[in-house]
Coordinates of C-alpha atoms in Angstrom, one line a residue:
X1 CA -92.5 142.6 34.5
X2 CA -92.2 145.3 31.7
X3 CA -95.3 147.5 32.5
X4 CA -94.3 148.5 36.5
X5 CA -93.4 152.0 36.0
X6 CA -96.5 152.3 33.5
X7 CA -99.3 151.0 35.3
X8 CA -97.8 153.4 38.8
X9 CA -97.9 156.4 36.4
X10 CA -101.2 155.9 34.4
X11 CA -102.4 155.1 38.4
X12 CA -100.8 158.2 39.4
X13 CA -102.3 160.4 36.8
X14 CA -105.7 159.3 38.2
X15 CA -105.4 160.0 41.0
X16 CA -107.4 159.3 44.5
X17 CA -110.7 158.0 42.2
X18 CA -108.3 155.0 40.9
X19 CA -109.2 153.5 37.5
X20 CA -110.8 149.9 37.1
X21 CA -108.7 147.0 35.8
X22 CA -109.7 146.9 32.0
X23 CA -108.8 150.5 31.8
X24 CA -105.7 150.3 32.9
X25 CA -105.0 147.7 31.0
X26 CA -106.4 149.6 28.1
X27 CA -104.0 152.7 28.7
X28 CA -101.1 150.1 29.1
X29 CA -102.3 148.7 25.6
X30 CA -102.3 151.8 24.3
X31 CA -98.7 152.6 25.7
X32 CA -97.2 149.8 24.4
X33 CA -98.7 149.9 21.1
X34 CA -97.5 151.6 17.8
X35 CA -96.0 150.9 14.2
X36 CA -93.1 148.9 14.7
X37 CA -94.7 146.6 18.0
X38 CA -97.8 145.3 18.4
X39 CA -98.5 143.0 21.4
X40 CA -101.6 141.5 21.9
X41 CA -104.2 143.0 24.5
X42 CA -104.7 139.8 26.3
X43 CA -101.2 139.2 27.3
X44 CA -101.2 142.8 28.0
X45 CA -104.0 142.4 30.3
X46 CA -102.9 139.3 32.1
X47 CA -99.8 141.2 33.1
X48 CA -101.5 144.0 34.4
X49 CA -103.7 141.3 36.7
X50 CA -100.9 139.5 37.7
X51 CA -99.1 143.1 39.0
X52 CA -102.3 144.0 40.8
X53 CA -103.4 140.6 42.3
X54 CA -99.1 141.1 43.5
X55 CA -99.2 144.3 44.4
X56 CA -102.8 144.9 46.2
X57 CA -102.6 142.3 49.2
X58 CA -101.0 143.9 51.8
X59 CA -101.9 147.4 53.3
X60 CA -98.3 148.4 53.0
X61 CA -98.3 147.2 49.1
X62 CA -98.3 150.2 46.6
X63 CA -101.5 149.3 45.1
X64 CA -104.8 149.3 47.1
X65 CA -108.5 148.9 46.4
X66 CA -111.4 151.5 46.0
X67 CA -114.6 151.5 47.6
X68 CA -115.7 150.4 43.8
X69 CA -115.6 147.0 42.8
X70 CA -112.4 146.1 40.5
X71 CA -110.8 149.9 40.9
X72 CA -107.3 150.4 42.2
X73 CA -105.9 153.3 43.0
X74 CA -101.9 153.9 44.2
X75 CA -102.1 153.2 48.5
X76 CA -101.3 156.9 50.1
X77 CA -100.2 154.7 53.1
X78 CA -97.3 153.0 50.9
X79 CA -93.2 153.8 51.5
X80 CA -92.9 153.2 47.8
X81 CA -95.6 155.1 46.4
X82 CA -94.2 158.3 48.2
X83 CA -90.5 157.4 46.6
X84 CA -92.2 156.7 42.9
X85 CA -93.7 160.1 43.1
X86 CA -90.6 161.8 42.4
X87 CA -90.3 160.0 39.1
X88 CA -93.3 161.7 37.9
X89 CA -93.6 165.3 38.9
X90 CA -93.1 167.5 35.7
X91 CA -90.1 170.2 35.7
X92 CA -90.6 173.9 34.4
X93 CA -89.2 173.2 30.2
X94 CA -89.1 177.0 30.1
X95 CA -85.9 177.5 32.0
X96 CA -84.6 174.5 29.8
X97 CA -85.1 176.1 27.1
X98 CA -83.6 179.7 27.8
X99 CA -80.7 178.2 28.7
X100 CA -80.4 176.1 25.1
X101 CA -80.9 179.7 23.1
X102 CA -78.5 181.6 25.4
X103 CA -75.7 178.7 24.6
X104 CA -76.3 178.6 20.6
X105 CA -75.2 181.8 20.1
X106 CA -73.3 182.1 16.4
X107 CA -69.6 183.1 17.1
X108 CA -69.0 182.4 13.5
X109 CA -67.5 185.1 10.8
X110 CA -69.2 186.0 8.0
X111 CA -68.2 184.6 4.4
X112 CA -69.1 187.6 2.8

């Protein structure tokens, strides 16, 4: 399935409230969308089903439901969830960035 690593990160960005299904298949939509590809919302939203209804059966599967009905939410309990969230935590672009101005520094001579 192409949408794994999407639907964990538009779950993760939700947080504990979870979202329901037809907005995360919305936001998957929405990923996956642009100029150059279009694919159609309904297989969009079948594969987002298919990973829940896969993923959200066991207690130790990564996906788990709310107290609302048709919510998910990533399972706090879940080995996998804790390794996915290392994928996902943003790093600091400042230091990135210093270090790209301190190594273009113009050695070159002067034409005139």
């Amino acid at each position: 399935m192409k949408y794994e690593q999407d639907i964990t990160r538009v779950l993760y960005e939700a947080g504990n409230n979870g979202l329901s299904v037809k907005k995360i298949a919305r936001h998957i939509f929405n990923i996956h969308n642009g100029l150059f590809e279009q694919t159609p919302y309904e297989e969009v939203y079948k594969d987002v089903i298919a990973y829940i209804n896969k993923n959200s059966k066991s207690k130790k599967d990564i996906l788990e439901k709310t107290g609302k009905w048709g919510h998910y939410r990533l399972n706090p309990n879940s080995q996998a969830d804790c390794q996915l969230l290392f994928n996902f935590e943003e790093h600091d672009t400042n230091d990135d960035q210093e270090k790209l101005e301190n190594k273009q520094v113009d050695n070159s001579l002067s034409l005139f």
